Coordinates of C-alpha atoms in Angstrom, one line a residue:
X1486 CA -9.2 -39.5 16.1
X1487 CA -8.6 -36.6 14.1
X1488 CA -11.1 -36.0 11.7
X1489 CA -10.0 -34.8 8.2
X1490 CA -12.1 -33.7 5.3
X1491 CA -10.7 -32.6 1.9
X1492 CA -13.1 -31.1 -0.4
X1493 CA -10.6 -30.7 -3.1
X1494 CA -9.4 -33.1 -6.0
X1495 CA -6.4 -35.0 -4.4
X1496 CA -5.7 -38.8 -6.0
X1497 CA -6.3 -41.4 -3.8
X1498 CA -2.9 -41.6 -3.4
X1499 CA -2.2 -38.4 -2.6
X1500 CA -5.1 -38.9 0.4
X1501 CA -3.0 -42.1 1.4
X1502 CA -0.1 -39.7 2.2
X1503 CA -2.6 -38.1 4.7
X1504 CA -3.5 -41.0 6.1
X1505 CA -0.2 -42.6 6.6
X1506 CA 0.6 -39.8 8.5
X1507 CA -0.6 -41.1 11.7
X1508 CA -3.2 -44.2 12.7
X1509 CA -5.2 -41.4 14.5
X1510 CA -6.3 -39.2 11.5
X1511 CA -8.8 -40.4 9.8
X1512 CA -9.4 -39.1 6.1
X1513 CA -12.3 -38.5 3.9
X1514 CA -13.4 -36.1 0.6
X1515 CA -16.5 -34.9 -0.7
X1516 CA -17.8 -32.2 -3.1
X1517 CA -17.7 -28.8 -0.9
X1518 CA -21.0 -27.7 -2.0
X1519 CA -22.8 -31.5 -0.2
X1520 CA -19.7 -32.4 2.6
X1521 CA -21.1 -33.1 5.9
X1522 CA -19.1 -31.1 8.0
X1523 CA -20.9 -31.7 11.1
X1524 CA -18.0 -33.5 12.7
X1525 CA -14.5 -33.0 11.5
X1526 CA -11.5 -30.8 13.1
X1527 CA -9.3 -30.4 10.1
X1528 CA -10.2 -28.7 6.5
X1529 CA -8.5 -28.8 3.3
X1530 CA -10.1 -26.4 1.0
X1531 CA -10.4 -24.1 -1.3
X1532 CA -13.5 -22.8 -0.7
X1533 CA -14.4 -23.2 3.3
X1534 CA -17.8 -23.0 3.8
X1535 CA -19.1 -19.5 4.4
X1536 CA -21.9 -20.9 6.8
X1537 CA -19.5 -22.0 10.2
X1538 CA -23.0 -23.1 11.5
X1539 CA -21.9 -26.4 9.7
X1540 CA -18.6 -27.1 10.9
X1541 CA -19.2 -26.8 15.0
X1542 CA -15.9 -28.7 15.8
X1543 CA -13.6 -27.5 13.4
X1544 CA -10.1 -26.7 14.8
X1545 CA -7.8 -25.9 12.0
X1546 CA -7.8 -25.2 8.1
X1547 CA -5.3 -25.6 5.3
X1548 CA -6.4 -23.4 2.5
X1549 CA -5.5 -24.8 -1.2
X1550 CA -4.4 -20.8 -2.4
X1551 CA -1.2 -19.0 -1.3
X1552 CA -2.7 -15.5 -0.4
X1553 CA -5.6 -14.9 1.9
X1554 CA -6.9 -11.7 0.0
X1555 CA -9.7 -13.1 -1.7
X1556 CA -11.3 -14.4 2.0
X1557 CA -11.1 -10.8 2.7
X1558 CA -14.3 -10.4 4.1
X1559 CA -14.9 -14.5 4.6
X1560 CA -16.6 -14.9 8.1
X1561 CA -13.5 -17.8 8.7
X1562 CA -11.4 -15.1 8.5
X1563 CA -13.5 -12.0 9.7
X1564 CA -15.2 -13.8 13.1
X1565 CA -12.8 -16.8 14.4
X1566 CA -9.0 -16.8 15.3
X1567 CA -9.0 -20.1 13.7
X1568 CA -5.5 -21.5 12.7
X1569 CA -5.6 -20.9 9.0
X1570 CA -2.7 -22.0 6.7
X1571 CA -1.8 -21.7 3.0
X1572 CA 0.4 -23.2 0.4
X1573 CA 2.9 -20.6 -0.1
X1574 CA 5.6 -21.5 -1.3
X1575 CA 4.3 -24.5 -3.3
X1576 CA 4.3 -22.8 -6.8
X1577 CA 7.3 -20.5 -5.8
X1578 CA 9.4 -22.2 -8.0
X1579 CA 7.8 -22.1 -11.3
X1580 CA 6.6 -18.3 -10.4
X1581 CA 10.4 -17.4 -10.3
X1582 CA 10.9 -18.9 -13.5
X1583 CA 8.3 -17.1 -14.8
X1584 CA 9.6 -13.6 -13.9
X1585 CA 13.3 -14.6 -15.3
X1586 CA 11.5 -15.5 -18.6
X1587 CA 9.7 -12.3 -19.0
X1588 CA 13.0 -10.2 -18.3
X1589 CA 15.2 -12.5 -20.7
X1590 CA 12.4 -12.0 -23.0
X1591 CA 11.9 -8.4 -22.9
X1592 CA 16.3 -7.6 -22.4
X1593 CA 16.5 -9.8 -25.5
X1594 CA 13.6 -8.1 -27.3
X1595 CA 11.5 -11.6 -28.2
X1596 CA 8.1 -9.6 -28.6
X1597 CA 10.2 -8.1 -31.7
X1598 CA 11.2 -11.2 -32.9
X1599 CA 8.2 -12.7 -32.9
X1600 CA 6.3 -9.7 -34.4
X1601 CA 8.9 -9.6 -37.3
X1602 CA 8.9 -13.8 -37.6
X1603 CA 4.8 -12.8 -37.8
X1604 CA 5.5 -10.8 -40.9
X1605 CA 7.3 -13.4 -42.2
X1606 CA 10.2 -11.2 -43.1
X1607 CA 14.0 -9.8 -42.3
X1608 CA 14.2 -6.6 -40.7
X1609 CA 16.5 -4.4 -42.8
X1610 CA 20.1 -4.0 -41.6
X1611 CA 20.1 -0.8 -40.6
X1612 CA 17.1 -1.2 -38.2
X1613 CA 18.6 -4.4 -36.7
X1614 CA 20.6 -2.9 -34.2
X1615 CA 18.4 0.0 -32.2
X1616 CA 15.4 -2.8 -32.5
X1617 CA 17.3 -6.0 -31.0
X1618 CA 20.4 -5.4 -29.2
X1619 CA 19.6 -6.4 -26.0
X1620 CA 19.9 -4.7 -22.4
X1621 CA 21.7 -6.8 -20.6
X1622 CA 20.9 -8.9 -17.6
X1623 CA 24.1 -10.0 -15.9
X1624 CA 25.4 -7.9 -13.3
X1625 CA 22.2 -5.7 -13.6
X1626 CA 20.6 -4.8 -10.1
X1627 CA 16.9 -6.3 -9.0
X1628 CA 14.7 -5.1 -6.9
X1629 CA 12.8 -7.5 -5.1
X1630 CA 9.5 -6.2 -3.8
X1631 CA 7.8 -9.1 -1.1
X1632 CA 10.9 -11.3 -0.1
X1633 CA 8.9 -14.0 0.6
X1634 CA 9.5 -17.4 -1.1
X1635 CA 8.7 -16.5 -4.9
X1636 CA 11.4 -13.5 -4.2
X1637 CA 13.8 -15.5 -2.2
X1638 CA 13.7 -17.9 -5.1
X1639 CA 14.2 -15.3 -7.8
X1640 CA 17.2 -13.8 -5.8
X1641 CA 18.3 -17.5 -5.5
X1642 CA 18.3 -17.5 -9.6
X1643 CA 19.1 -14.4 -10.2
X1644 CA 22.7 -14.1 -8.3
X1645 CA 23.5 -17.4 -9.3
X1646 CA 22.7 -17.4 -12.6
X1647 CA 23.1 -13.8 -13.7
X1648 CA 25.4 -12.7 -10.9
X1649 CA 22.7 -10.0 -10.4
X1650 CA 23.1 -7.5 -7.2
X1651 CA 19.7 -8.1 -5.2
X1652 CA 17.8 -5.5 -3.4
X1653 CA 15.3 -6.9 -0.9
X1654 CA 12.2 -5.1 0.3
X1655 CA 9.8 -6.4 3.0
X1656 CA 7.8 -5.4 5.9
X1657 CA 10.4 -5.9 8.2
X1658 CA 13.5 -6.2 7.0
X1659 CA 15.4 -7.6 10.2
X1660 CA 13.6 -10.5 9.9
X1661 CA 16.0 -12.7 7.2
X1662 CA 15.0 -15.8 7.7
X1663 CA 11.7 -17.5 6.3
X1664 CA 9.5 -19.8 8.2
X1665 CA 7.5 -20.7 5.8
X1666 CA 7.2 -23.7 3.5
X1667 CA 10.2 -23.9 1.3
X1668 CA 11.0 -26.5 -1.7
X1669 CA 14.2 -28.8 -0.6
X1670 CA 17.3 -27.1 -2.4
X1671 CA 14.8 -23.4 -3.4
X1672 CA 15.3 -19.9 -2.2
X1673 CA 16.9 -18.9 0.4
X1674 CA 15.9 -20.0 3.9
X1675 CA 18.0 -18.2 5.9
X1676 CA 18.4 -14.7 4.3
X1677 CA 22.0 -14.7 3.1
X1678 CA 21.3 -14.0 -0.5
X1679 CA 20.3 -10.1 -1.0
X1680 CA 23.2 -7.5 -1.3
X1681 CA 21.2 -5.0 0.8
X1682 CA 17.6 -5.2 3.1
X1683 CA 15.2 -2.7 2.4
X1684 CA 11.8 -1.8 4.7
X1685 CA 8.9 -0.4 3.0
X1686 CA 10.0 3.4 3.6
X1687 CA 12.9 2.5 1.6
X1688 CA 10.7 1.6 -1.2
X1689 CA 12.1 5.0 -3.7
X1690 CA 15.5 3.8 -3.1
X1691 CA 15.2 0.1 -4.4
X1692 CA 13.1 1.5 -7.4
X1693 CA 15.6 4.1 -8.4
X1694 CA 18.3 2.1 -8.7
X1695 CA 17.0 -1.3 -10.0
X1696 CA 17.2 -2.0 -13.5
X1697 CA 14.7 -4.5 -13.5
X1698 CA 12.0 -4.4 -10.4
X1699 CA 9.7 -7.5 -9.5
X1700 CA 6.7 -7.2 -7.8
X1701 CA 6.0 -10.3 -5.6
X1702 CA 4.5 -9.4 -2.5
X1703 CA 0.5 -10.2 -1.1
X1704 CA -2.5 -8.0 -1.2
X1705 CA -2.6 -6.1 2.5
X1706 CA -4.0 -2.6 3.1
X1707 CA -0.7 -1.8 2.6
X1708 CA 0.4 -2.9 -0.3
X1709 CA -2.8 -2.0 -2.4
X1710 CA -1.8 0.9 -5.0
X1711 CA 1.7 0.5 -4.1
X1712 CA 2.7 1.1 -7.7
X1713 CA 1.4 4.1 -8.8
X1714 CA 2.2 7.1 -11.1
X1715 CA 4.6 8.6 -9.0
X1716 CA 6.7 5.1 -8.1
X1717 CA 6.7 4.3 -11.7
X1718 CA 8.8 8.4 -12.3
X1719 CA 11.2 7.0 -9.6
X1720 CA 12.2 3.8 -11.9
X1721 CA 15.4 4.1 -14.3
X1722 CA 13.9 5.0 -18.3
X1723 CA 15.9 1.7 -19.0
X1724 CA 14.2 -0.5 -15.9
X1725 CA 11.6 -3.1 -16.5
X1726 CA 8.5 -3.5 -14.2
X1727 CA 7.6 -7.2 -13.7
X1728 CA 4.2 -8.0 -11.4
X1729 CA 3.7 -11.6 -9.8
X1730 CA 2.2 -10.5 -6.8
X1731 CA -1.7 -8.9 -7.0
X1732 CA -2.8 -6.9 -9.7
X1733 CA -4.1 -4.2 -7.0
X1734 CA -0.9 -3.3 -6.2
X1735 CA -0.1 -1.8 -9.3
X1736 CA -2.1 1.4 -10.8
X1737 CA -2.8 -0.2 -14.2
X1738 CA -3.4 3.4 -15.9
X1739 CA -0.3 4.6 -14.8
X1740 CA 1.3 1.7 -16.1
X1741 CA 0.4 2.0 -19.2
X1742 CA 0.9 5.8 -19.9
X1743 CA 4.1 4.8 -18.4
X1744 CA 4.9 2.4 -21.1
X1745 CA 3.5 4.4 -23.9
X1746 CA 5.1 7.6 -22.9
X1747 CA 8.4 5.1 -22.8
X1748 CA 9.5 6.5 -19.2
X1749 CA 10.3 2.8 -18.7
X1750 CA 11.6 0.4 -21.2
X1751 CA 8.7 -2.5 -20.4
X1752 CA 7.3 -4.8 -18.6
X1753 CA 5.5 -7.8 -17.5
X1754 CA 2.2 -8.3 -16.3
X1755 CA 0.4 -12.0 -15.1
X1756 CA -2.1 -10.5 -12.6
X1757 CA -5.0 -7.7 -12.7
X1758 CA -6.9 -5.8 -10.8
X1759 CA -9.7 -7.3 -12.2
X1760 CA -9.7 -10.8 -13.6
X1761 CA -10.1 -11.2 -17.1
X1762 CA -9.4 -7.8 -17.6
X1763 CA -12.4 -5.6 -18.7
X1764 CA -12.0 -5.1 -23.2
X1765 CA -10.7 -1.8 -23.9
X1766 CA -8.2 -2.3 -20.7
X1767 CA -5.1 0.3 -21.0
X1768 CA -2.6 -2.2 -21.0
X1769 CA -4.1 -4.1 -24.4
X1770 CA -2.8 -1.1 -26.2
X1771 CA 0.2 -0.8 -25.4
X1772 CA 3.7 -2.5 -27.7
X1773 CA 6.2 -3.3 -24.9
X1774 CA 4.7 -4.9 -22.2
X1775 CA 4.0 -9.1 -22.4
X1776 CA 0.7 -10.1 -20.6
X1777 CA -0.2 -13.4 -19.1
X1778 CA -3.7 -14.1 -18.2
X1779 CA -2.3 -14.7 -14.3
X1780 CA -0.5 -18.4 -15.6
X1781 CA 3.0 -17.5 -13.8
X1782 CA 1.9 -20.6 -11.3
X1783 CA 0.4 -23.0 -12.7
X1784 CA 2.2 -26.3 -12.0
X1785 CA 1.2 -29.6 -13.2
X1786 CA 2.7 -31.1 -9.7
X1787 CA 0.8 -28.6 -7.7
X1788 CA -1.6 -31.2 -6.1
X1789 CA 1.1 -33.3 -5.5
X1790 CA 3.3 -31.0 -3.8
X1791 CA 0.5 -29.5 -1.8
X1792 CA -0.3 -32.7 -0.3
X1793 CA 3.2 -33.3 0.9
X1794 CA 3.0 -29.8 2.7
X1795 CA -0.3 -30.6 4.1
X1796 CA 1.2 -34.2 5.5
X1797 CA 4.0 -32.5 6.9
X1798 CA 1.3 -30.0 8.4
X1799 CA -0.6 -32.9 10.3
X1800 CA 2.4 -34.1 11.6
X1801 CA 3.4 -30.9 13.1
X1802 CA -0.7 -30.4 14.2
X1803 CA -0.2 -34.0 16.2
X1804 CA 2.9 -33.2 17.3
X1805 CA 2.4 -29.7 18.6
X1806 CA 4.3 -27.9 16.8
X1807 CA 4.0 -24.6 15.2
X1808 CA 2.7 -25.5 11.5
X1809 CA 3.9 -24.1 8.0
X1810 CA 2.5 -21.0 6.2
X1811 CA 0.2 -20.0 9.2
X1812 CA -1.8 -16.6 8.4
X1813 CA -1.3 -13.5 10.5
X1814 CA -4.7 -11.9 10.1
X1815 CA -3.2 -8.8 11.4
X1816 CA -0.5 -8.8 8.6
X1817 CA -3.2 -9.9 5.9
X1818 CA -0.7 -12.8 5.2

């Protein structure tokens, strides 16, 4: 049998799906904080135990997160070579959504609207035009930064929709396709979307010439401070800045003077360095940037749709083949 403990809040019949995976895995939950995790080989969490004293014969975990940054320093992560896999790709849907709202919303100048609807008042004619006609979106060019399956989605939208020219950056650009968990008729599987593939030294290019530039990739050593003061002078004075991916990425100071001094028309922000942001924060003060309090993700369905990938994960486990969303530790992803 293989034993299988989820310490996270799945329906019963989300932990029948597990279980009708095969006669031979055997399914239980329990509170993380109180499981018995003396005997089992599989682990659904979101939280493993930091004490592997306590789970001697386990063989395999599924975490209930997408990145791996904030097991950093996790002795699961740190000590073992452990299979660990995530749920990327889960929420890449409604994260792609996210990032087309915020650019629709800044191009068509909502904040305004909603700031002048707040006064409860018409903005005189003559002030109508330089405050809301909008920057438009079809045809412009995105820059993709993390072509992994929130950016794969976005491109999906955005060529299709908007008929937008796609620049891709990612560690290695020559590998196109993704491996990793994809939702049936989302993203793009096999590469063919982008108009051109960009590695990280490439990185000036893609910002110079987008006119809107999303931020979707993890938190590596490589990636950290990516977006600093000196990326955010290559962008066009008309480009937006939109950050999905980790809030340590992005020099938050920088973004703001950026947006204040108006050496980039706005942007959207849904993560921070630090989580809520400290009062006083730079980005509080500033009139052309939208913050989210890191809600780009948050699917009712989530649950749902994790167990699905986490069945199909046990069927792979049994079968011996290679499983969805594994972790490089050496990538940080």
């Amino acid at each position: 049998m293989l034993n299988v403990l989820v310490t996270m809040r799945f329906e019963p019949d989300q932990l029948d799906r597990l279980r009708a995976v095969s006669p031979k895995v055997r399914v239980r939950q329990a509170d993380p904080e109180t499981a018995d995790y003396g005997e089992i080989d599989v682990l659904y969490a979101g939280a493993p135990p930091a004490d592997l004293g306590r789970a001697p014969a386990l063989k395999w975990v599924q975490l209930h997160m997408a990145g791996v940054n904030a097991l950093a320093d996790h002795p699961l992560y740190t000590k073992t070579a452990l299979p660990l896999t995530t749920t990327s790709g889960v929420h890449a849907a409604t994260i792609a959504e996210y990032a087309v709202t915020v650019l629709l919303a800044l191009a068509h100048r909502v904040p305004r609207m909603v700031e002048w609807q707040g006064r409860g008042a018409w903005p005189p004619d003559e002030q109508r035009w330089p405050v809301f006609v909008p920057a438009e979106v079809r045809g412009a060019t995105l820059g993709v930064i993390g072509y992994g399956s929130i950016g794969r989605e976005l491109a999906r939208i955005a060529k299709g929709a908007f008929a937008m020219r796609v620049l891709a950056c990612k560690r290695d650009p020559a590998r196109r396709a993704d491996d990793g968990y994809c939702l049936p008729g989302t993203g793009d599987p096999e590469g063919a979307l982008p108009d051109e593939w960009l590695g990280p030294g490439q990185l000036d290019s893609l910002l110079a010439r987008s006119d809107a530039v999303v931020l979707c990739a993890p938190l590596t050593r490589e990636t950290r401070g990516l977006i600093d003061d000196a990326a955010l002078r290559r962008m066009k004075p008309s480009a937006y800045f939109i950050n999905v991916g980790r809030g340590a990425s992005v020099d938050e100071t920088a973004l703001a003077r950026a947006l204040r001094e108006r050496r980039i028309a706005g942007a959207a922000v849904d993560v921070f360095a630090q989580e809520p942001p400290p009062a006083g924060h730079p980005l509080y003060g500033v009139d052309n940037v939208i913050l989210s309090p890191h809600v780009s993700g948050f699917l009712p369905s989530y649950d749902e749709k994790c167990s699905v990938l986490f069945a199909e994960n046990l069927r792979r486990y049994l079968a011996g083949a290679p499983l969805l969303n594994l972790v490089d530790r050496a990538r940080g992803y």
